[in-house]
Amino acid sequence: MVCLLSYPLVQKRGINMQKIIRIARLELSVLFYSPIAWIIMVILFVQCGLNYTDNLYTQETYQQLERPLAVVTRVLFAGEYGMLSSLIEYLYLYIPLLTMSVFSREYTSGSIKLLQSSPVTASQIVLGKYLSIVAYALLIVALLSLYAFSAYYSIAHMDLKFVLSGLFGLFLLICTYAAIGLFMSSLTAYQIVAAISTLTLLAFLNYAPVLGAGYDGLREVTQWLSIGGRAEGIVNGLLTTRDLFYFLLIIAFFLGITILRIVQERAGLSLFKKTLQYVGLALVLSGIGYVSSLPRFNFYYDTTQIKDVTISPAAQAISARITDPIKLVSFVNVLDHKAGYGAPKNRTSDKGRFEGYQRFIPQLQMEYIAYYDSVPHLMLDSNETILSKAQKSAEALGFGFKRLLTPEQMKQYPEIAKESNSFVRYFHYKGQSTPLRMYDDMLQYPGESEISAALLRLLDGPGKIGLLVGHEERSIDNHMESSYSLFLNGNNVRGSVINQGFIVEKITNEKLLDFHGVGLIIADPQKAFSNQELDAIYQYIDRGGNLLLMAEPTGISFLQPIAHKLGLQFVPGTLLQESENFDADLLRVEFTQQAKEEGFKFYDGALVVMNKAMGIERINQDSTFRYTPLLETDSSTTWNKVGPFDLAKEKVHFDERVDSRVGIASAIQLERAVGNHKQKIIVAGDADFLSNAEMSRFNITSVNSSFAMRIFKSFSDGKFPVSGPKEKAPDITIKANRSSINWQKVLFLGVVPLLLGGMATLVLRNRKRK
């Protein structure tokens, strides 16, 4: 074994940095005279090579199959299965083998006593040894950079900065593991004990959040101690000063206590003084860590080329307007099927969903109120009560039952009962509050659009949509197929207008004159309007109010006067469309070119499904409105059927003797300037396109919901829903072909490992010869 005193360099006095570098060079040579360093290097490189080439091969296969690719750089290097993300998961298994002998061999050979009496300070010894492992880490990162080089020529518009920041995160992780391993090695003369101790501590730091997740107070401590998750955050594109300080502080702490230990052995200090020094160091570094982790002192840098882990500019602009303290209170009912998302063990990940906003609203505070109360469709056994069910649920989810609010106590929050006691959050700001819901879809959590809409509602109030009632119009209070409850009143429906910044208010004709919302809906009334009621509607139109007017063939007479007021006419009859798979009265209508120019552009061939629709024609060419047909039937497949028919009893086919094919508008937009306001009116020859039946249709891919939401976005002058354009990822094409990828496999899994093995053999044989 080689000790530091084998070389005269440490016996000479000189500049501190020179001694540190010389010690590092000595330690690095010792490191590479051991086969362990070479073996670890080869294993890491080969494992990364298997991951990288397999992912690249898969993406190239998808491209050949003409499947769309997205953010290929992230797929290859980050995410759930990327090269760097996978490496982070098992890296802690290798570093203990690298650091176990750094100090242990000094204890085994007895040279530690000579070191303590030599003219080399403890700081120089520790920093020199540590610098050698840092150099080894740089070498590992340099080798892994070959994959970044490969990706640069294999992916069109590869996100180089993203990959380099990921490698930087990996480097920080190795350096942190090395500092911990260095300390553990200084505690024992047995290398195996040092390795196992290091492995145990690293495993604890990686899985600490799991251990403390279910306990308030302890959760924050174990989360701060978590080491792997921080590197993963950097690898996935978000570099924060909080994470940088964490790595630097952990490194400083373990190097510091290693230095203290050597100094204390030299000085022969008492246990009390030793403990005092350790505690003092821990307190100082903990204080720095606490301050650096506060949201107001945390700075972020998005390393992705499209700023993919940063909220959109629109969301940032809304967040910038939040200047006072704001609170987000989550109400978690243990009997609700979504309660697990707000369970104590999931609080950290739940809060993480809002970190993108907390980055721009550092004063955002989050609070959780857990309770139990009845929920719709609650299943109870014959001998079970709500109380006993709540106790079981609380125990299963990790809630303390005694800390849950009772149904009686929840009466102080009447707004929660209106949400059916489901998992709901409320933003509270300057005396105002607004709900932020969870949704019954695959994502469950609110996204940027929903969060931004809720914040904007707090600041400016909601966009108010009026629903004219009193003549048996379509309802929003039941779940019948013809009703509008999903789109206009769906609490747990992401695409409902009430979750995108709007509220829906029922309006009678008597109150219409006082209504000043973003728009009014008149949907398929089953009773005629009186002259006085029509006058109220006409006055609303004349003063510039936005309107969505929807009629059915069965109620054409009730809305025809309003259509005439607008210079339009509903054409009597029912539009039918030839189809082998659907009833003839189920129209699949495409958008006109004019509609696309007016902002109703989706994807090529986008369809709106209309059931029992009728055509609309223009009767007044001199109208002050600008006329734009939005949806228009295909004259080659559609005809207008006048007179009664029953598709349940017979199939109806086009009869050229009595029928004529028509290409006619089934939805029209009217626009005009009224003062400083641009009035928008949408007239549709169908009221079912907004119905529950069409919102939940699965046998035809349609854009009914998106079309309807685009209407109300137009009515609100683009304010709601909140949507900020984000740049599309450019790295969506694989330039490498199958042959090139196979050659890369040969290079990374064969040639480079063999070269490393050959170098290791030469170095070790040369060492043995000496």
PDB file of C-alpha atoms in Angstrom, residues 92-348:
ATOM      1  CA  TYR A  92     -25.203   4.948  -5.193  1.00  0.00           C
ATOM      2  CA  LEU A  93     -24.376   1.223  -5.471  1.00  0.00           C
ATOM      3  CA  TYR A  94     -20.970   1.925  -7.071  1.00  0.00           C
ATOM      4  CA  ILE A  95     -19.501   4.948  -5.287  1.00  0.00           C
ATOM      5  CA  PRO A  96     -18.933   3.137  -1.954  1.00  0.00           C
ATOM      6  CA  LEU A  97     -16.607   0.718  -3.775  1.00  0.00           C
ATOM      7  CA  LEU A  98     -14.633   3.693  -5.002  1.00  0.00           C
ATOM      8  CA  THR A  99     -14.277   5.529  -1.679  1.00  0.00           C
ATOM      9  CA  MET A 100     -14.026   2.650   0.784  1.00  0.00           C
ATOM     10  CA  SER A 101     -10.220   2.570   0.781  1.00  0.00           C
ATOM     11  CA  VAL A 102      -9.420   6.297   0.655  1.00  0.00           C
ATOM     12  CA  PHE A 103      -8.771   6.586   4.399  1.00  0.00           C
ATOM     13  CA  SER A 104      -9.159   2.965   5.454  1.00  0.00           C
ATOM     14  CA  ARG A 105      -5.861   1.967   3.852  1.00  0.00           C
ATOM     15  CA  GLU A 106      -4.106   4.690   5.885  1.00  0.00           C
ATOM     16  CA  TYR A 107      -5.510   3.203   9.080  1.00  0.00           C
ATOM     17  CA  THR A 108      -4.657  -0.336   7.984  1.00  0.00           C
ATOM     18  CA  SER A 109      -1.038   0.511   7.145  1.00  0.00           C
ATOM     19  CA  GLY A 110      -0.604   2.764  10.166  1.00  0.00           C
ATOM     20  CA  SER A 111       0.431   5.700   8.003  1.00  0.00           C
ATOM     21  CA  ILE A 112      -2.390   7.811   9.420  1.00  0.00           C
ATOM     22  CA  LYS A 113      -0.254   8.499  12.510  1.00  0.00           C
ATOM     23  CA  LEU A 114       2.608   9.682  10.332  1.00  0.00           C
ATOM     24  CA  LEU A 115       0.206  11.873   8.395  1.00  0.00           C
ATOM     25  CA  GLN A 116      -1.022  13.484  11.603  1.00  0.00           C
ATOM     26  CA  SER A 117       2.539  14.375  12.590  1.00  0.00           C
ATOM     27  CA  SER A 118       3.603  15.566   9.131  1.00  0.00           C
ATOM     28  CA  PRO A 119       3.699  19.211   7.923  1.00  0.00           C
ATOM     29  CA  VAL A 120       0.441  18.675   6.043  1.00  0.00           C
ATOM     30  CA  THR A 121      -2.785  20.091   7.424  1.00  0.00           C
ATOM     31  CA  ALA A 122      -5.926  18.048   7.835  1.00  0.00           C
ATOM     32  CA  SER A 123      -7.650  20.261   5.279  1.00  0.00           C
ATOM     33  CA  GLN A 124      -4.949  19.573   2.712  1.00  0.00           C
ATOM     34  CA  ILE A 125      -5.187  15.820   3.272  1.00  0.00           C
ATOM     35  CA  VAL A 126      -8.962  15.685   3.011  1.00  0.00           C
ATOM     36  CA  LEU A 127      -9.285  18.119   0.121  1.00  0.00           C
ATOM     37  CA  GLY A 128      -6.465  16.428  -1.788  1.00  0.00           C
ATOM     38  CA  LYS A 129      -8.041  13.007  -1.452  1.00  0.00           C
ATOM     39  CA  TYR A 130     -11.456  14.430  -2.326  1.00  0.00           C
ATOM     40  CA  LEU A 131     -10.084  16.276  -5.365  1.00  0.00           C
ATOM     41  CA  SER A 132      -8.829  12.996  -6.780  1.00  0.00           C
ATOM     42  CA  ILE A 133     -12.357  11.544  -6.728  1.00  0.00           C
ATOM     43  CA  VAL A 134     -13.702  14.759  -8.264  1.00  0.00           C
ATOM     44  CA  ALA A 135     -11.200  14.263 -11.086  1.00  0.00           C
ATOM     45  CA  TYR A 136     -12.458  10.688 -11.468  1.00  0.00           C
ATOM     46  CA  ALA A 137     -16.037  12.039 -11.601  1.00  0.00           C
ATOM     47  CA  LEU A 138     -15.020  14.452 -14.353  1.00  0.00           C
ATOM     48  CA  LEU A 139     -13.551  11.544 -16.278  1.00  0.00           C
ATOM     49  CA  ILE A 140     -16.824   9.604 -15.934  1.00  0.00           C
ATOM     50  CA  VAL A 141     -18.799  12.619 -17.157  1.00  0.00           C
ATOM     51  CA  ALA A 142     -16.379  13.098 -20.044  1.00  0.00           C
ATOM     52  CA  LEU A 143     -16.909   9.489 -21.109  1.00  0.00           C
ATOM     53  CA  LEU A 144     -20.679   9.824 -20.889  1.00  0.00           C
ATOM     54  CA  SER A 145     -20.416  12.974 -22.999  1.00  0.00           C
ATOM     55  CA  LEU A 146     -19.727  10.644 -25.912  1.00  0.00           C
ATOM     56  CA  TYR A 147     -23.429   9.813 -25.849  1.00  0.00           C
ATOM     57  CA  ALA A 148     -24.274  13.509 -26.024  1.00  0.00           C
ATOM     58  CA  PHE A 149     -21.910  13.802 -29.001  1.00  0.00           C
ATOM     59  CA  SER A 150     -23.635  10.845 -30.630  1.00  0.00           C
ATOM     60  CA  ALA A 151     -27.081  12.300 -29.979  1.00  0.00           C
ATOM     61  CA  TYR A 152     -26.030  15.616 -31.503  1.00  0.00           C
ATOM     62  CA  TYR A 153     -25.538  13.877 -34.855  1.00  0.00           C
ATOM     63  CA  SER A 154     -28.439  11.454 -34.422  1.00  0.00           C
ATOM     64  CA  ILE A 155     -31.250  13.888 -33.490  1.00  0.00           C
ATOM     65  CA  ALA A 156     -32.342  16.893 -35.519  1.00  0.00           C
ATOM     66  CA  HIS A 157     -32.164  20.028 -33.335  1.00  0.00           C
ATOM     67  CA  MET A 158     -30.903  18.068 -30.344  1.00  0.00           C
ATOM     68  CA  ASP A 159     -31.221  19.996 -27.046  1.00  0.00           C
ATOM     69  CA  LEU A 160     -27.516  20.134 -26.178  1.00  0.00           C
ATOM     70  CA  LYS A 161     -27.846  22.520 -23.236  1.00  0.00           C
ATOM     71  CA  PHE A 162     -30.414  20.215 -21.656  1.00  0.00           C
ATOM     72  CA  VAL A 163     -28.076  17.213 -21.859  1.00  0.00           C
ATOM     73  CA  LEU A 164     -25.060  19.146 -20.583  1.00  0.00           C
ATOM     74  CA  SER A 165     -27.021  20.367 -17.559  1.00  0.00           C
ATOM     75  CA  GLY A 166     -28.050  16.761 -16.920  1.00  0.00           C
ATOM     76  CA  LEU A 167     -24.407  15.705 -16.967  1.00  0.00           C
ATOM     77  CA  PHE A 168     -23.681  18.549 -14.572  1.00  0.00           C
ATOM     78  CA  GLY A 169     -26.351  17.223 -12.221  1.00  0.00           C
ATOM     79  CA  LEU A 170     -24.793  13.780 -12.437  1.00  0.00           C
ATOM     80  CA  PHE A 171     -21.379  15.266 -11.641  1.00  0.00           C
ATOM     81  CA  LEU A 172     -22.765  16.997  -8.539  1.00  0.00           C
ATOM     82  CA  LEU A 173     -24.335  13.743  -7.409  1.00  0.00           C
ATOM     83  CA  ILE A 174     -21.085  11.800  -7.758  1.00  0.00           C
ATOM     84  CA  CYS A 175     -19.196  14.523  -5.882  1.00  0.00           C
ATOM     85  CA  THR A 176     -21.751  14.456  -3.078  1.00  0.00           C
ATOM     86  CA  TYR A 177     -21.658  10.663  -2.829  1.00  0.00           C
ATOM     87  CA  ALA A 178     -17.859  10.860  -2.796  1.00  0.00           C
ATOM     88  CA  ALA A 179     -17.803  13.335   0.119  1.00  0.00           C
ATOM     89  CA  ILE A 180     -20.056  11.020   2.129  1.00  0.00           C
ATOM     90  CA  GLY A 181     -17.935   7.994   1.225  1.00  0.00           C
ATOM     91  CA  LEU A 182     -14.766   9.866   2.193  1.00  0.00           C
ATOM     92  CA  PHE A 183     -16.128  10.517   5.670  1.00  0.00           C
ATOM     93  CA  MET A 184     -17.310   6.940   6.176  1.00  0.00           C
ATOM     94  CA  SER A 185     -13.902   5.697   5.090  1.00  0.00           C
ATOM     95  CA  SER A 186     -12.269   7.880   7.771  1.00  0.00           C
ATOM     96  CA  LEU A 187     -14.241   6.100  10.510  1.00  0.00           C
ATOM     97  CA  THR A 188     -12.827   2.589  10.133  1.00  0.00           C
ATOM     98  CA  ALA A 189      -9.777   0.640   9.076  1.00  0.00           C
ATOM     99  CA  TYR A 190     -11.933  -1.997   7.413  1.00  0.00           C
ATOM    100  CA  GLN A 191     -12.739  -1.259   3.789  1.00  0.00           C
ATOM    101  CA  ILE A 192     -15.761  -3.563   3.657  1.00  0.00           C
ATOM    102  CA  VAL A 193     -17.228  -1.849   6.720  1.00  0.00           C
ATOM    103  CA  ALA A 194     -16.613   1.548   5.094  1.00  0.00           C
ATOM    104  CA  ALA A 195     -18.310   0.404   1.868  1.00  0.00           C
ATOM    105  CA  ILE A 196     -21.358  -1.041   3.637  1.00  0.00           C
ATOM    106  CA  SER A 197     -21.680   2.004   5.887  1.00  0.00           C
ATOM    107  CA  THR A 198     -21.503   4.342   2.896  1.00  0.00           C
ATOM    108  CA  LEU A 199     -24.028   2.269   1.003  1.00  0.00           C
ATOM    109  CA  THR A 200     -26.400   2.327   3.967  1.00  0.00           C
ATOM    110  CA  LEU A 201     -26.161   6.089   4.373  1.00  0.00           C
ATOM    111  CA  LEU A 202     -26.575   6.738   0.649  1.00  0.00           C
ATOM    112  CA  ALA A 203     -29.588   4.424   0.533  1.00  0.00           C
ATOM    113  CA  PHE A 204     -31.096   6.324   3.455  1.00  0.00           C
ATOM    114  CA  LEU A 205     -30.549   9.679   1.763  1.00  0.00           C
ATOM    115  CA  ASN A 206     -32.159   8.346  -1.437  1.00  0.00           C
ATOM    116  CA  TYR A 207     -35.188   6.820   0.278  1.00  0.00           C
ATOM    117  CA  ALA A 208     -35.570   9.240   3.191  1.00  0.00           C
ATOM    118  CA  PRO A 209     -38.670  10.912   1.682  1.00  0.00           C
ATOM    119  CA  VAL A 210     -40.452   7.557   1.672  1.00  0.00           C
ATOM    120  CA  LEU A 211     -39.644   6.989   5.340  1.00  0.00           C
ATOM    121  CA  GLY A 212     -40.933  10.337   6.553  1.00  0.00           C
ATOM    122  CA  ALA A 213     -43.665  11.001   3.991  1.00  0.00           C
ATOM    123  CA  GLY A 214     -46.563  10.184   6.299  1.00  0.00           C
ATOM    124  CA  TYR A 215     -45.550  12.365   9.232  1.00  0.00           C
ATOM    125  CA  ASP A 216     -46.003  16.116   9.462  1.00  0.00           C
ATOM    126  CA  GLY A 217     -42.818  17.895  10.447  1.00  0.00           C
ATOM    127  CA  LEU A 218     -40.660  14.887   9.715  1.00  0.00           C
ATOM    128  CA  ARG A 219     -41.797  14.981   6.083  1.00  0.00           C
ATOM    129  CA  GLU A 220     -40.100  18.329   5.432  1.00  0.00           C
ATOM    130  CA  VAL A 221     -36.847  17.149   7.052  1.00  0.00           C
ATOM    131  CA  THR A 222     -36.629  13.883   5.115  1.00  0.00           C
ATOM    132  CA  GLN A 223     -37.592  15.638   1.913  1.00  0.00           C
ATOM    133  CA  TRP A 224     -34.767  18.131   2.379  1.00  0.00           C
ATOM    134  CA  LEU A 225     -32.374  15.246   2.973  1.00  0.00           C
ATOM    135  CA  SER A 226     -33.431  13.524  -0.243  1.00  0.00           C
ATOM    136  CA  ILE A 227     -30.495  13.463  -2.594  1.00  0.00           C
ATOM    137  CA  GLY A 228     -31.511  11.488  -5.676  1.00  0.00           C
ATOM    138  CA  GLY A 229     -34.635  13.531  -6.395  1.00  0.00           C
ATOM    139  CA  ARG A 230     -32.626  16.746  -6.585  1.00  0.00           C
ATOM    140  CA  ALA A 231     -30.270  15.387  -9.213  1.00  0.00           C
ATOM    141  CA  GLU A 232     -33.282  14.057 -11.091  1.00  0.00           C
ATOM    142  CA  GLY A 233     -34.765  17.553 -11.144  1.00  0.00           C
ATOM    143  CA  ILE A 234     -31.598  18.926 -12.757  1.00  0.00           C
ATOM    144  CA  VAL A 235     -31.513  16.056 -15.245  1.00  0.00           C
ATOM    145  CA  ASN A 236     -35.119  16.822 -16.197  1.00  0.00           C
ATOM    146  CA  GLY A 237     -34.305  20.421 -17.041  1.00  0.00           C
ATOM    147  CA  LEU A 238     -34.771  22.588 -13.946  1.00  0.00           C
ATOM    148  CA  LEU A 239     -31.674  23.951 -12.259  1.00  0.00           C
ATOM    149  CA  THR A 240     -32.381  25.736  -8.962  1.00  0.00           C
ATOM    150  CA  THR A 241     -30.171  27.508  -6.449  1.00  0.00           C
ATOM    151  CA  ARG A 242     -31.922  25.471  -3.750  1.00  0.00           C
ATOM    152  CA  ASP A 243     -30.589  22.220  -5.240  1.00  0.00           C
ATOM    153  CA  LEU A 244     -27.150  23.682  -5.918  1.00  0.00           C
ATOM    154  CA  PHE A 245     -26.880  24.852  -2.316  1.00  0.00           C
ATOM    155  CA  TYR A 246     -28.040  21.456  -1.129  1.00  0.00           C
ATOM    156  CA  PHE A 247     -25.259  19.607  -2.945  1.00  0.00           C
ATOM    157  CA  LEU A 248     -22.632  22.133  -1.911  1.00  0.00           C
ATOM    158  CA  LEU A 249     -23.759  22.096   1.721  1.00  0.00           C
ATOM    159  CA  ILE A 250     -23.824  18.291   1.940  1.00  0.00           C
ATOM    160  CA  ILE A 251     -20.350  18.177   0.421  1.00  0.00           C
ATOM    161  CA  ALA A 252     -19.119  20.891   2.793  1.00  0.00           C
ATOM    162  CA  PHE A 253     -20.664  19.150   5.812  1.00  0.00           C
ATOM    163  CA  PHE A 254     -19.077  15.756   5.223  1.00  0.00           C
ATOM    164  CA  LEU A 255     -15.719  17.193   4.212  1.00  0.00           C
ATOM    165  CA  GLY A 256     -15.923  19.468   7.255  1.00  0.00           C
ATOM    166  CA  ILE A 257     -16.604  16.699   9.766  1.00  0.00           C
ATOM    167  CA  THR A 258     -13.881  14.587   8.140  1.00  0.00           C
ATOM    168  CA  ILE A 259     -11.407  17.430   8.642  1.00  0.00           C
ATOM    169  CA  LEU A 260     -12.649  17.992  12.190  1.00  0.00           C
ATOM    170  CA  ARG A 261     -12.171  14.336  12.995  1.00  0.00           C
ATOM    171  CA  ILE A 262      -8.522  14.381  11.914  1.00  0.00           C
ATOM    172  CA  VAL A 263      -7.875  17.668  13.718  1.00  0.00           C
ATOM    173  CA  GLN A 264      -9.530  16.368  16.876  1.00  0.00           C
ATOM    174  CA  GLU A 265      -7.409  13.200  16.812  1.00  0.00           C
ATOM    175  CA  ARG A 266      -4.300  15.342  16.606  1.00  0.00           C
ATOM    176  CA  ALA A 267      -5.428  17.672  19.384  1.00  0.00           C
ATOM    177  CA  GLY A 268      -6.897  14.990  21.651  1.00  0.00           C
ATOM    178  CA  LEU A 269     -10.050  17.045  22.416  1.00  0.00           C
ATOM    179  CA  SER A 270     -12.690  15.928  24.901  1.00  0.00           C
ATOM    180  CA  LEU A 271     -15.962  14.370  23.733  1.00  0.00           C
ATOM    181  CA  PHE A 272     -17.857  17.527  24.738  1.00  0.00           C
ATOM    182  CA  LYS A 273     -15.677  19.808  22.601  1.00  0.00           C
ATOM    183  CA  LYS A 274     -15.819  17.392  19.688  1.00  0.00           C
ATOM    184  CA  THR A 275     -19.591  17.278  19.865  1.00  0.00           C
ATOM    185  CA  LEU A 276     -19.775  21.058  20.145  1.00  0.00           C
ATOM    186  CA  GLN A 277     -17.737  21.487  16.968  1.00  0.00           C
ATOM    187  CA  TYR A 278     -19.861  18.990  15.035  1.00  0.00           C
ATOM    188  CA  VAL A 279     -23.087  20.599  16.207  1.00  0.00           C
ATOM    189  CA  GLY A 280     -21.797  24.071  15.422  1.00  0.00           C
ATOM    190  CA  LEU A 281     -20.884  23.074  11.872  1.00  0.00           C
ATOM    191  CA  ALA A 282     -24.231  21.367  11.385  1.00  0.00           C
ATOM    192  CA  LEU A 283     -26.156  24.401  12.672  1.00  0.00           C
ATOM    193  CA  VAL A 284     -24.299  26.858  10.447  1.00  0.00           C
ATOM    194  CA  LEU A 285     -24.787  24.775   7.333  1.00  0.00           C
ATOM    195  CA  SER A 286     -28.415  23.979   8.233  1.00  0.00           C
ATOM    196  CA  GLY A 287     -29.102  27.698   8.600  1.00  0.00           C
ATOM    197  CA  ILE A 288     -27.650  28.380   5.170  1.00  0.00           C
ATOM    198  CA  GLY A 289     -29.657  25.471   3.765  1.00  0.00           C
ATOM    199  CA  TYR A 290     -32.885  26.717   5.318  1.00  0.00           C
ATOM    200  CA  VAL A 291     -32.475  30.232   3.958  1.00  0.00           C
ATOM    201  CA  SER A 292     -31.494  28.986   0.500  1.00  0.00           C
ATOM    202  CA  SER A 293     -34.581  26.741   0.364  1.00  0.00           C
ATOM    203  CA  LEU A 294     -37.037  29.575   1.049  1.00  0.00           C
ATOM    204  CA  PRO A 295     -39.088  30.305  -2.084  1.00  0.00           C
ATOM    205  CA  ARG A 296     -38.150  33.988  -2.121  1.00  0.00           C
ATOM    206  CA  PHE A 297     -34.429  33.158  -2.187  1.00  0.00           C
ATOM    207  CA  ASN A 298     -34.738  30.326  -4.680  1.00  0.00           C
ATOM    208  CA  PHE A 299     -33.813  31.052  -8.282  1.00  0.00           C
ATOM    209  CA  TYR A 300     -34.600  28.837 -11.240  1.00  0.00           C
ATOM    210  CA  TYR A 301     -33.088  28.189 -14.626  1.00  0.00           C
ATOM    211  CA  ASP A 302     -34.924  26.172 -17.245  1.00  0.00           C
ATOM    212  CA  THR A 303     -32.298  24.367 -19.316  1.00  0.00           C
ATOM    213  CA  THR A 304     -34.686  23.093 -21.996  1.00  0.00           C
ATOM    214  CA  GLN A 305     -34.579  24.843 -25.355  1.00  0.00           C
ATOM    215  CA  ILE A 306     -38.363  25.439 -25.361  1.00  0.00           C
ATOM    216  CA  LYS A 307     -38.618  26.285 -21.623  1.00  0.00           C
ATOM    217  CA  ASP A 308     -40.696  23.160 -21.206  1.00  0.00           C
ATOM    218  CA  VAL A 309     -40.549  23.054 -17.399  1.00  0.00           C
ATOM    219  CA  THR A 310     -41.588  26.692 -17.030  1.00  0.00           C
ATOM    220  CA  ILE A 311     -45.158  27.942 -17.089  1.00  0.00           C
ATOM    221  CA  SER A 312     -46.167  29.897 -20.189  1.00  0.00           C
ATOM    222  CA  PRO A 313     -45.650  33.671 -20.507  1.00  0.00           C
ATOM    223  CA  ALA A 314     -49.416  34.145 -20.075  1.00  0.00           C
ATOM    224  CA  ALA A 315     -49.342  32.254 -16.781  1.00  0.00           C
ATOM    225  CA  GLN A 316     -46.261  34.210 -15.703  1.00  0.00           C
ATOM    226  CA  ALA A 317     -48.051  37.499 -16.415  1.00  0.00           C
ATOM    227  CA  ILE A 318     -50.984  36.437 -14.225  1.00  0.00           C
ATOM    228  CA  SER A 319     -48.643  35.281 -11.466  1.00  0.00           C
ATOM    229  CA  ALA A 320     -46.804  38.602 -11.540  1.00  0.00           C
ATOM    230  CA  ARG A 321     -50.047  40.332 -10.544  1.00  0.00           C
ATOM    231  CA  ILE A 322     -50.213  38.323  -7.296  1.00  0.00           C
ATOM    232  CA  THR A 323     -48.322  40.665  -4.985  1.00  0.00           C
ATOM    233  CA  ASP A 324     -49.869  39.908  -1.576  1.00  0.00           C
ATOM    234  CA  PRO A 325     -49.929  36.676   0.442  1.00  0.00           C
ATOM    235  CA  ILE A 326     -52.054  33.984  -1.179  1.00  0.00           C
ATOM    236  CA  LYS A 327     -53.138  30.647   0.239  1.00  0.00           C
ATOM    237  CA  LEU A 328     -54.223  27.425  -1.426  1.00  0.00           C
ATOM    238  CA  VAL A 329     -56.332  25.319   0.946  1.00  0.00           C
ATOM    239  CA  SER A 330     -56.939  21.683  -0.002  1.00  0.00           C
ATOM    240  CA  PHE A 331     -60.017  19.993   1.450  1.00  0.00           C
ATOM    241  CA  VAL A 332     -59.471  16.235   1.548  1.00  0.00           C
ATOM    242  CA  ASN A 333     -62.414  13.975   2.326  1.00  0.00           C
ATOM    243  CA  VAL A 334     -61.129  10.529   3.341  1.00  0.00           C
ATOM    244  CA  LEU A 335     -64.311   8.996   1.895  1.00  0.00           C
ATOM    245  CA  ASP A 336     -63.710  10.520  -1.539  1.00  0.00           C
ATOM    246  CA  HIS A 337     -62.053   8.309  -4.150  1.00  0.00           C
ATOM    247  CA  LYS A 338     -59.411  11.001  -4.782  1.00  0.00           C
ATOM    248  CA  ALA A 339     -58.402  11.280  -1.112  1.00  0.00           C
ATOM    249  CA  GLY A 340     -55.151   9.406  -1.765  1.00  0.00           C
ATOM    250  CA  TYR A 341     -53.743  12.372  -3.686  1.00  0.00           C
ATOM    251  CA  GLY A 342     -53.982  14.485  -0.545  1.00  0.00           C
ATOM    252  CA  ALA A 343     -52.877  11.757   1.886  1.00  0.00           C
ATOM    253  CA  PRO A 344     -49.933  12.600   4.163  1.00  0.00           C
ATOM    254  CA  LYS A 345     -47.579  10.267   2.306  1.00  0.00           C
ATOM    255  CA  ASN A 346     -48.328  12.076  -0.979  1.00  0.00           C
ATOM    256  CA  ARG A 347     -48.173  15.653   0.308  1.00  0.00           C
ATOM    257  CA  THR A 348     -44.715  16.307  -1.084  1.00  0.00           C
TER     258      THR A 348
END
